[in-house]
Amino acid sequence: MAAAIPCNMGTSLQVIRTPGQPGDAGVAHGRAGYDLYEPRFVRAYTDQLGEAIGFTIDDLDRQSARWMDALPDCYQEEVHGIAYGAGAPVSAVRALLFADIAVPTRPTAPEGDQSVTGAITAGGPMCSALIAPLKTTPGDGLPWLGRNCDWLTPTLMRGTAGVVHRVPNRIPSIVVLFWGYIEIDTGMNAEGLWLHLHTIHAVDPVPENRPMISWLFWAREALETCATINEVDAFAARTARDKGVLAICLEGKTGNAAVFECGRGTSVRHDYDTSSISEAVCLTNHSPAKQIDDNTAWRGLPSGTIGRQRALRKQTREHAIEEGPDDLIRALAADGVEMRTPRWLRTIYACVVEPRSRALWFAAGSADGSPAASGRGWSRVRWDW
């Protein structure tokens, strides 16, 4: 086996533990990250994202206010708790939570230049993942999962953290994202259910007869209320989202894996039998139902969703995934898989997980543009269950 990218097994991502009730949890979170809401940092952060996405500060305030008003009451209560704990205005908290998913309101690049807003306004192309059963003991195919989160480099100005949520009458969970975030893009609960999101394009209307939850809070709701893939399936069917997502799930207790291809109101389930698959399942921001012909010449962007999926598949076929976490890390860090261009987009963080034993490794990039997966900052994340 080739030399592994080193994993720093002696350190851990800093983990924040918040108390149960949403308001109390928000206060604890606000106190832990109070410096995020210092006015000069808020302005520097939102200015950077405004340049990347193309919104004005005034419109960010209007958009974030509408967004917060539509959140479930418990999450609004948590936002108010953060503001109280940090001694900051609610407007500053909601601006930091919302800024990287704001909608452009002004041009940021010459016509035809896709290096800035083209990928962002289309909801992609961002993120890669692989699911691989590793036969580390005779007859036992342990499913591992690796993921790259490709997004806007200014988000890393905040730093990264793990947050443990223990809400009464809900499943405890740990999520890994940026300092100050209470929504989730990547996480695992105490039942061993792993969930992370890739964005996909969706144009279907939001159903009027279902509750709509903003996509990142939708994922948190799923993680805190679902113990199994079947429960995620039912949750996806009875709720709506404000964005299209691929929800990628892996059950630690059973090794079952599934991907939910979700529009705003639609949801299609794709199951994977990890005990019988012969090669890694490779996923980007692309429908699992749409086959990609590796024998056909590809003329699209190498960083696009199909280009990255082909690169990830090629990497896993030429370099077998035999040991975790090192082989998965190597695949995530490969040329054509890790996002290294354009100007504002990078692999901002990467994870490798084995949910059966709840083993999780994490690496973050940097706001100066250094991507996460190929760096030397991988560390084991440890928590309470």
PDB file of N, CA and C in Angstrom, residues 200-278:
ATOM      1  N   ILE A 200     -28.369  19.828  -4.931  1.00  0.00           N
ATOM      2  CA  ILE A 200     -28.711  19.532  -6.324  1.00  0.00           C
ATOM      3  C   ILE A 200     -29.736  20.564  -6.794  1.00  0.00           C
ATOM      4  N   HIS A 201     -29.821  20.710  -8.100  1.00  0.00           N
ATOM      5  CA  HIS A 201     -30.751  21.677  -8.669  1.00  0.00           C
ATOM      6  C   HIS A 201     -32.174  21.170  -8.516  1.00  0.00           C
ATOM      7  N   ALA A 202     -33.096  22.033  -8.101  1.00  0.00           N
ATOM      8  CA  ALA A 202     -34.502  21.662  -7.954  1.00  0.00           C
ATOM      9  C   ALA A 202     -35.374  22.832  -8.376  1.00  0.00           C
ATOM     10  N   VAL A 203     -36.382  22.547  -9.171  1.00  0.00           N
ATOM     11  CA  VAL A 203     -37.292  23.598  -9.651  1.00  0.00           C
ATOM     12  C   VAL A 203     -38.740  23.297  -9.283  1.00  0.00           C
ATOM     13  N   ASP A 204     -38.995  22.153  -8.649  1.00  0.00           N
ATOM     14  CA  ASP A 204     -40.377  21.829  -8.293  1.00  0.00           C
ATOM     15  C   ASP A 204     -40.868  22.770  -7.189  1.00  0.00           C
ATOM     16  N   PRO A 205     -42.177  23.057  -7.153  1.00  0.00           N
ATOM     17  CA  PRO A 205     -42.700  23.975  -6.143  1.00  0.00           C
ATOM     18  C   PRO A 205     -42.717  23.348  -4.757  1.00  0.00           C
ATOM     19  N   VAL A 206     -42.701  24.193  -3.738  1.00  0.00           N
ATOM     20  CA  VAL A 206     -42.844  23.718  -2.364  1.00  0.00           C
ATOM     21  C   VAL A 206     -44.306  23.336  -2.141  1.00  0.00           C
ATOM     22  N   PRO A 207     -44.603  22.107  -1.729  1.00  0.00           N
ATOM     23  CA  PRO A 207     -45.996  21.714  -1.487  1.00  0.00           C
ATOM     24  C   PRO A 207     -46.627  22.568  -0.395  1.00  0.00           C
ATOM     25  N   GLU A 208     -47.886  22.943  -0.587  1.00  0.00           N
ATOM     26  CA  GLU A 208     -48.562  23.784   0.395  1.00  0.00           C
ATOM     27  C   GLU A 208     -49.072  22.996   1.589  1.00  0.00           C
ATOM     28  N   ASN A 209     -49.141  21.670   1.446  1.00  0.00           N
ATOM     29  CA  ASN A 209     -49.713  20.856   2.515  1.00  0.00           C
ATOM     30  C   ASN A 209     -48.675  20.198   3.408  1.00  0.00           C
ATOM     31  N   ARG A 210     -47.417  20.671   3.343  1.00  0.00           N
ATOM     32  CA  ARG A 210     -46.363  20.107   4.180  1.00  0.00           C
ATOM     33  C   ARG A 210     -45.543  21.220   4.811  1.00  0.00           C
ATOM     34  N   PRO A 211     -45.010  20.989   6.000  1.00  0.00           N
ATOM     35  CA  PRO A 211     -44.115  21.985   6.586  1.00  0.00           C
ATOM     36  C   PRO A 211     -42.823  22.086   5.776  1.00  0.00           C
ATOM     37  N   MET A 212     -42.392  23.302   5.494  1.00  0.00           N
ATOM     38  CA  MET A 212     -41.154  23.530   4.764  1.00  0.00           C
ATOM     39  C   MET A 212     -40.078  23.968   5.766  1.00  0.00           C
ATOM     40  N   ILE A 213     -38.936  23.299   5.729  1.00  0.00           N
ATOM     41  CA  ILE A 213     -37.828  23.618   6.621  1.00  0.00           C
ATOM     42  C   ILE A 213     -36.606  23.942   5.774  1.00  0.00           C
ATOM     43  N   SER A 214     -35.973  25.065   6.034  1.00  0.00           N
ATOM     44  CA  SER A 214     -34.761  25.433   5.299  1.00  0.00           C
ATOM     45  C   SER A 214     -33.777  24.281   5.342  1.00  0.00           C
ATOM     46  N   TRP A 215     -33.114  23.996   4.236  1.00  0.00           N
ATOM     47  CA  TRP A 215     -32.449  22.714   4.002  1.00  0.00           C
ATOM     48  C   TRP A 215     -31.463  22.281   5.067  1.00  0.00           C
ATOM     49  N   LEU A 216     -30.644  23.191   5.598  1.00  0.00           N
ATOM     50  CA  LEU A 216     -29.664  22.792   6.603  1.00  0.00           C
ATOM     51  C   LEU A 216     -30.327  22.481   7.944  1.00  0.00           C
ATOM     52  N   PHE A 217     -31.402  23.190   8.267  1.00  0.00           N
ATOM     53  CA  PHE A 217     -32.165  22.847   9.458  1.00  0.00           C
ATOM     54  C   PHE A 217     -33.005  21.599   9.218  1.00  0.00           C
ATOM     55  N   TRP A 218     -33.396  21.366   7.992  1.00  0.00           N
ATOM     56  CA  TRP A 218     -34.086  20.123   7.642  1.00  0.00           C
ATOM     57  C   TRP A 218     -33.197  18.924   7.979  1.00  0.00           C
ATOM     58  N   ALA A 219     -31.921  19.015   7.661  1.00  0.00           N
ATOM     59  CA  ALA A 219     -30.993  17.927   7.971  1.00  0.00           C
ATOM     60  C   ALA A 219     -30.832  17.758   9.476  1.00  0.00           C
ATOM     61  N   ARG A 220     -30.777  18.854  10.216  1.00  0.00           N
ATOM     62  CA  ARG A 220     -30.666  18.735  11.669  1.00  0.00           C
ATOM     63  C   ARG A 220     -31.913  18.079  12.248  1.00  0.00           C
ATOM     64  N   GLU A 221     -33.077  18.473  11.748  1.00  0.00           N
ATOM     65  CA  GLU A 221     -34.328  17.888  12.214  1.00  0.00           C
ATOM     66  C   GLU A 221     -34.336  16.378  11.958  1.00  0.00           C
ATOM     67  N   ALA A 222     -33.871  15.985  10.767  1.00  0.00           N
ATOM     68  CA  ALA A 222     -33.820  14.560  10.440  1.00  0.00           C
ATOM     69  C   ALA A 222     -32.888  13.813  11.380  1.00  0.00           C
ATOM     70  N   LEU A 223     -31.724  14.383  11.665  1.00  0.00           N
ATOM     71  CA  LEU A 223     -30.735  13.696  12.494  1.00  0.00           C
ATOM     72  C   LEU A 223     -31.218  13.550  13.934  1.00  0.00           C
ATOM     73  N   GLU A 224     -31.990  14.525  14.420  1.00  0.00           N
ATOM     74  CA  GLU A 224     -32.439  14.496  15.809  1.00  0.00           C
ATOM     75  C   GLU A 224     -33.726  13.704  16.010  1.00  0.00           C
ATOM     76  N   THR A 225     -34.393  13.315  14.909  1.00  0.00           N
ATOM     77  CA  THR A 225     -35.673  12.612  15.046  1.00  0.00           C
ATOM     78  C   THR A 225     -35.686  11.251  14.372  1.00  0.00           C
ATOM     79  N   CYS A 226     -34.646  10.890  13.637  1.00  0.00           N
ATOM     80  CA  CYS A 226     -34.625   9.632  12.884  1.00  0.00           C
ATOM     81  C   CYS A 226     -33.492   8.729  13.371  1.00  0.00           C
ATOM     82  N   ALA A 227     -33.834   7.467  13.664  1.00  0.00           N
ATOM     83  CA  ALA A 227     -32.829   6.498  14.082  1.00  0.00           C
ATOM     84  C   ALA A 227     -32.407   5.582  12.950  1.00  0.00           C
ATOM     85  N   THR A 228     -33.216   5.517  11.876  1.00  0.00           N
ATOM     86  CA  THR A 228     -32.960   4.589  10.785  1.00  0.00           C
ATOM     87  C   THR A 228     -33.169   5.268   9.436  1.00  0.00           C
ATOM     88  N   ILE A 229     -32.698   4.593   8.386  1.00  0.00           N
ATOM     89  CA  ILE A 229     -32.914   5.082   7.026  1.00  0.00           C
ATOM     90  C   ILE A 229     -34.402   5.109   6.702  1.00  0.00           C
ATOM     91  N   ASN A 230     -35.153   4.107   7.153  1.00  0.00           N
ATOM     92  CA  ASN A 230     -36.592   4.102   6.894  1.00  0.00           C
ATOM     93  C   ASN A 230     -37.277   5.311   7.525  1.00  0.00           C
ATOM     94  N   GLU A 231     -36.812   5.720   8.686  1.00  0.00           N
ATOM     95  CA  GLU A 231     -37.387   6.905   9.322  1.00  0.00           C
ATOM     96  C   GLU A 231     -37.014   8.171   8.570  1.00  0.00           C
ATOM     97  N   VAL A 232     -35.807   8.236   8.008  1.00  0.00           N
ATOM     98  CA  VAL A 232     -35.439   9.372   7.149  1.00  0.00           C
ATOM     99  C   VAL A 232     -36.342   9.406   5.922  1.00  0.00           C
ATOM    100  N   ASP A 233     -36.634   8.242   5.360  1.00  0.00           N
ATOM    101  CA  ASP A 233     -37.521   8.143   4.203  1.00  0.00           C
ATOM    102  C   ASP A 233     -38.888   8.751   4.525  1.00  0.00           C
ATOM    103  N   ALA A 234     -39.462   8.369   5.654  1.00  0.00           N
ATOM    104  CA  ALA A 234     -40.766   8.898   6.048  1.00  0.00           C
ATOM    105  C   ALA A 234     -40.693  10.397   6.330  1.00  0.00           C
ATOM    106  N   PHE A 235     -39.604  10.832   6.967  1.00  0.00           N
ATOM    107  CA  PHE A 235     -39.421  12.252   7.250  1.00  0.00           C
ATOM    108  C   PHE A 235     -39.340  13.058   5.960  1.00  0.00           C
ATOM    109  N   ALA A 236     -38.578  12.561   4.977  1.00  0.00           N
ATOM    110  CA  ALA A 236     -38.445  13.270   3.700  1.00  0.00           C
ATOM    111  C   ALA A 236     -39.781  13.385   2.984  1.00  0.00           C
ATOM    112  N   ALA A 237     -40.650  12.371   3.156  1.00  0.00           N
ATOM    113  CA  ALA A 237     -41.938  12.367   2.475  1.00  0.00           C
ATOM    114  C   ALA A 237     -42.946  13.316   3.110  1.00  0.00           C
ATOM    115  N   ARG A 238     -42.823  13.583   4.404  1.00  0.00           N
ATOM    116  CA  ARG A 238     -43.822  14.420   5.074  1.00  0.00           C
ATOM    117  C   ARG A 238     -43.383  15.867   5.249  1.00  0.00           C
ATOM    118  N   THR A 239     -42.164  16.201   4.799  1.00  0.00           N
ATOM    119  CA  THR A 239     -41.661  17.565   4.915  1.00  0.00           C
ATOM    120  C   THR A 239     -41.236  18.078   3.546  1.00  0.00           C
ATOM    121  N   ALA A 240     -41.009  19.382   3.464  1.00  0.00           N
ATOM    122  CA  ALA A 240     -40.494  20.005   2.248  1.00  0.00           C
ATOM    123  C   ALA A 240     -39.256  20.803   2.595  1.00  0.00           C
ATOM    124  N   ARG A 241     -38.505  21.168   1.555  1.00  0.00           N
ATOM    125  CA  ARG A 241     -37.251  21.884   1.715  1.00  0.00           C
ATOM    126  C   ARG A 241     -37.255  23.129   0.821  1.00  0.00           C
ATOM    127  N   ASP A 242     -36.379  24.072   1.102  1.00  0.00           N
ATOM    128  CA  ASP A 242     -36.278  25.249   0.244  1.00  0.00           C
ATOM    129  C   ASP A 242     -35.183  25.088  -0.803  1.00  0.00           C
ATOM    130  N   LYS A 243     -34.581  23.895  -0.880  1.00  0.00           N
ATOM    131  CA  LYS A 243     -33.493  23.646  -1.823  1.00  0.00           C
ATOM    132  C   LYS A 243     -33.443  22.158  -2.128  1.00  0.00           C
ATOM    133  N   GLY A 244     -32.961  21.796  -3.313  1.00  0.00           N
ATOM    134  CA  GLY A 244     -32.768  20.390  -3.638  1.00  0.00           C
ATOM    135  C   GLY A 244     -31.501  19.864  -3.002  1.00  0.00           C
ATOM    136  N   VAL A 245     -31.567  18.619  -2.480  1.00  0.00           N
ATOM    137  CA  VAL A 245     -30.407  18.013  -1.826  1.00  0.00           C
ATOM    138  C   VAL A 245     -30.340  16.525  -2.128  1.00  0.00           C
ATOM    139  N   LEU A 246     -29.121  15.992  -2.093  1.00  0.00           N
ATOM    140  CA  LEU A 246     -28.905  14.569  -1.933  1.00  0.00           C
ATOM    141  C   LEU A 246     -28.608  14.350  -0.449  1.00  0.00           C
ATOM    142  N   ALA A 247     -29.461  13.596   0.231  1.00  0.00           N
ATOM    143  CA  ALA A 247     -29.243  13.268   1.637  1.00  0.00           C
ATOM    144  C   ALA A 247     -28.630  11.876   1.689  1.00  0.00           C
ATOM    145  N   ILE A 248     -27.375  11.788   2.112  1.00  0.00           N
ATOM    146  CA  ILE A 248     -26.602  10.543   2.078  1.00  0.00           C
ATOM    147  C   ILE A 248     -26.558   9.957   3.486  1.00  0.00           C
ATOM    148  N   CYS A 249     -27.113   8.750   3.638  1.00  0.00           N
ATOM    149  CA  CYS A 249     -27.306   8.130   4.953  1.00  0.00           C
ATOM    150  C   CYS A 249     -26.570   6.801   5.043  1.00  0.00           C
ATOM    151  N   LEU A 250     -26.053   6.521   6.230  1.00  0.00           N
ATOM    152  CA  LEU A 250     -25.406   5.240   6.502  1.00  0.00           C
ATOM    153  C   LEU A 250     -25.758   4.843   7.929  1.00  0.00           C
ATOM    154  N   GLU A 251     -26.296   3.630   8.102  1.00  0.00           N
ATOM    155  CA  GLU A 251     -26.665   3.129   9.424  1.00  0.00           C
ATOM    156  C   GLU A 251     -25.498   2.361  10.034  1.00  0.00           C
ATOM    157  N   GLY A 252     -25.017   2.825  11.156  1.00  0.00           N
ATOM    158  CA  GLY A 252     -23.922   2.123  11.807  1.00  0.00           C
ATOM    159  C   GLY A 252     -24.309   0.763  12.330  1.00  0.00           C
ATOM    160  N   LYS A 253     -25.541   0.611  12.801  1.00  0.00           N
ATOM    161  CA  LYS A 253     -25.953  -0.657  13.406  1.00  0.00           C
ATOM    162  C   LYS A 253     -26.105  -1.774  12.382  1.00  0.00           C
ATOM    163  N   THR A 254     -26.518  -1.423  11.159  1.00  0.00           N
ATOM    164  CA  THR A 254     -26.802  -2.451  10.153  1.00  0.00           C
ATOM    165  C   THR A 254     -25.842  -2.436   8.984  1.00  0.00           C
ATOM    166  N   GLY A 255     -25.160  -1.306   8.751  1.00  0.00           N
ATOM    167  CA  GLY A 255     -24.333  -1.159   7.563  1.00  0.00           C
ATOM    168  C   GLY A 255     -25.119  -0.785   6.335  1.00  0.00           C
ATOM    169  N   ASN A 256     -26.451  -0.590   6.466  1.00  0.00           N
ATOM    170  CA  ASN A 256     -27.260  -0.192   5.314  1.00  0.00           C
ATOM    171  C   ASN A 256     -26.930   1.233   4.899  1.00  0.00           C
ATOM    172  N   ALA A 257     -27.023   1.500   3.594  1.00  0.00           N
ATOM    173  CA  ALA A 257     -26.761   2.828   3.057  1.00  0.00           C
ATOM    174  C   ALA A 257     -27.856   3.209   2.078  1.00  0.00           C
ATOM    175  N   ALA A 258     -28.189   4.487   2.022  1.00  0.00           N
ATOM    176  CA  ALA A 258     -29.187   4.976   1.078  1.00  0.00           C
ATOM    177  C   ALA A 258     -28.915   6.436   0.783  1.00  0.00           C
ATOM    178  N   VAL A 259     -29.328   6.860  -0.402  1.00  0.00           N
ATOM    179  CA  VAL A 259     -29.249   8.255  -0.806  1.00  0.00           C
ATOM    180  C   VAL A 259     -30.657   8.703  -1.170  1.00  0.00           C
ATOM    181  N   PHE A 260     -31.077   9.822  -0.616  1.00  0.00           N
ATOM    182  CA  PHE A 260     -32.381  10.396  -0.943  1.00  0.00           C
ATOM    183  C   PHE A 260     -32.173  11.587  -1.869  1.00  0.00           C
ATOM    184  N   GLU A 261     -32.712  11.469  -3.063  1.00  0.00           N
ATOM    185  CA  GLU A 261     -32.616  12.524  -4.062  1.00  0.00           C
ATOM    186  C   GLU A 261     -33.857  13.402  -3.911  1.00  0.00           C
ATOM    187  N   CYS A 262     -33.672  14.546  -3.251  1.00  0.00           N
ATOM    188  CA  CYS A 262     -34.804  15.363  -2.826  1.00  0.00           C
ATOM    189  C   CYS A 262     -34.880  16.669  -3.603  1.00  0.00           C
ATOM    190  N   GLY A 263     -36.048  16.925  -4.173  1.00  0.00           N
ATOM    191  CA  GLY A 263     -36.381  18.258  -4.630  1.00  0.00           C
ATOM    192  C   GLY A 263     -36.972  19.030  -3.464  1.00  0.00           C
ATOM    193  N   ARG A 264     -37.710  20.092  -3.778  1.00  0.00           N
ATOM    194  CA  ARG A 264     -38.351  20.835  -2.688  1.00  0.00           C
ATOM    195  C   ARG A 264     -39.463  20.006  -2.047  1.00  0.00           C
ATOM    196  N   GLY A 265     -40.176  19.260  -2.876  1.00  0.00           N
ATOM    197  CA  GLY A 265     -41.241  18.425  -2.344  1.00  0.00           C
ATOM    198  C   GLY A 265     -41.119  16.958  -2.701  1.00  0.00           C
ATOM    199  N   THR A 266     -40.267  16.638  -3.647  1.00  0.00           N
ATOM    200  CA  THR A 266     -40.115  15.252  -4.090  1.00  0.00           C
ATOM    201  C   THR A 266     -38.999  14.557  -3.329  1.00  0.00           C
ATOM    202  N   SER A 267     -39.046  13.229  -3.300  1.00  0.00           N
ATOM    203  CA  SER A 267     -37.980  12.457  -2.673  1.00  0.00           C
ATOM    204  C   SER A 267     -37.934  11.080  -3.313  1.00  0.00           C
ATOM    205  N   VAL A 268     -36.771  10.706  -3.856  1.00  0.00           N
ATOM    206  CA  VAL A 268     -36.565   9.395  -4.461  1.00  0.00           C
ATOM    207  C   VAL A 268     -35.447   8.702  -3.696  1.00  0.00           C
ATOM    208  N   ARG A 269     -35.696   7.454  -3.280  1.00  0.00           N
ATOM    209  CA  ARG A 269     -34.737   6.708  -2.468  1.00  0.00           C
ATOM    210  C   ARG A 269     -33.911   5.764  -3.328  1.00  0.00           C
ATOM    211  N   HIS A 270     -32.593   5.769  -3.102  1.00  0.00           N
ATOM    212  CA  HIS A 270     -31.672   4.856  -3.774  1.00  0.00           C
ATOM    213  C   HIS A 270     -30.945   4.054  -2.687  1.00  0.00           C
ATOM    214  N   ASP A 271     -31.160   2.744  -2.651  1.00  0.00           N
ATOM    215  CA  ASP A 271     -30.552   1.885  -1.631  1.00  0.00           C
ATOM    216  C   ASP A 271     -29.291   1.214  -2.155  1.00  0.00           C
ATOM    217  N   TYR A 272     -28.348   0.949  -1.233  1.00  0.00           N
ATOM    218  CA  TYR A 272     -27.103   0.268  -1.572  1.00  0.00           C
ATOM    219  C   TYR A 272     -26.867  -0.858  -0.578  1.00  0.00           C
ATOM    220  N   ASP A 273     -26.674  -2.071  -1.092  1.00  0.00           N
ATOM    221  CA  ASP A 273     -26.351  -3.217  -0.253  1.00  0.00           C
ATOM    222  C   ASP A 273     -24.842  -3.260  -0.084  1.00  0.00           C
ATOM    223  N   THR A 274     -24.360  -2.721   1.019  1.00  0.00           N
ATOM    224  CA  THR A 274     -22.914  -2.613   1.203  1.00  0.00           C
ATOM    225  C   THR A 274     -22.255  -3.961   1.442  1.00  0.00           C
ATOM    226  N   SER A 275     -23.045  -5.006   1.697  1.00  0.00           N
ATOM    227  CA  SER A 275     -22.463  -6.330   1.901  1.00  0.00           C
ATOM    228  C   SER A 275     -22.133  -7.028   0.586  1.00  0.00           C
ATOM    229  N   SER A 276     -22.669  -6.490  -0.539  1.00  0.00           N
ATOM    230  CA  SER A 276     -22.469  -7.183  -1.811  1.00  0.00           C
ATOM    231  C   SER A 276     -21.846  -6.318  -2.904  1.00  0.00           C
ATOM    232  N   ILE A 277     -21.730  -4.991  -2.688  1.00  0.00           N
ATOM    233  CA  ILE A 277     -21.147  -4.161  -3.745  1.00  0.00           C
ATOM    234  C   ILE A 277     -19.673  -4.493  -3.916  1.00  0.00           C
ATOM    235  N   SER A 278     -19.215  -4.478  -5.167  1.00  0.00           N
ATOM    236  CA  SER A 278     -17.840  -4.886  -5.459  1.00  0.00           C
ATOM    237  C   SER A 278     -16.880  -3.707  -5.513  1.00  0.00           C
TER     238      SER A 278
END
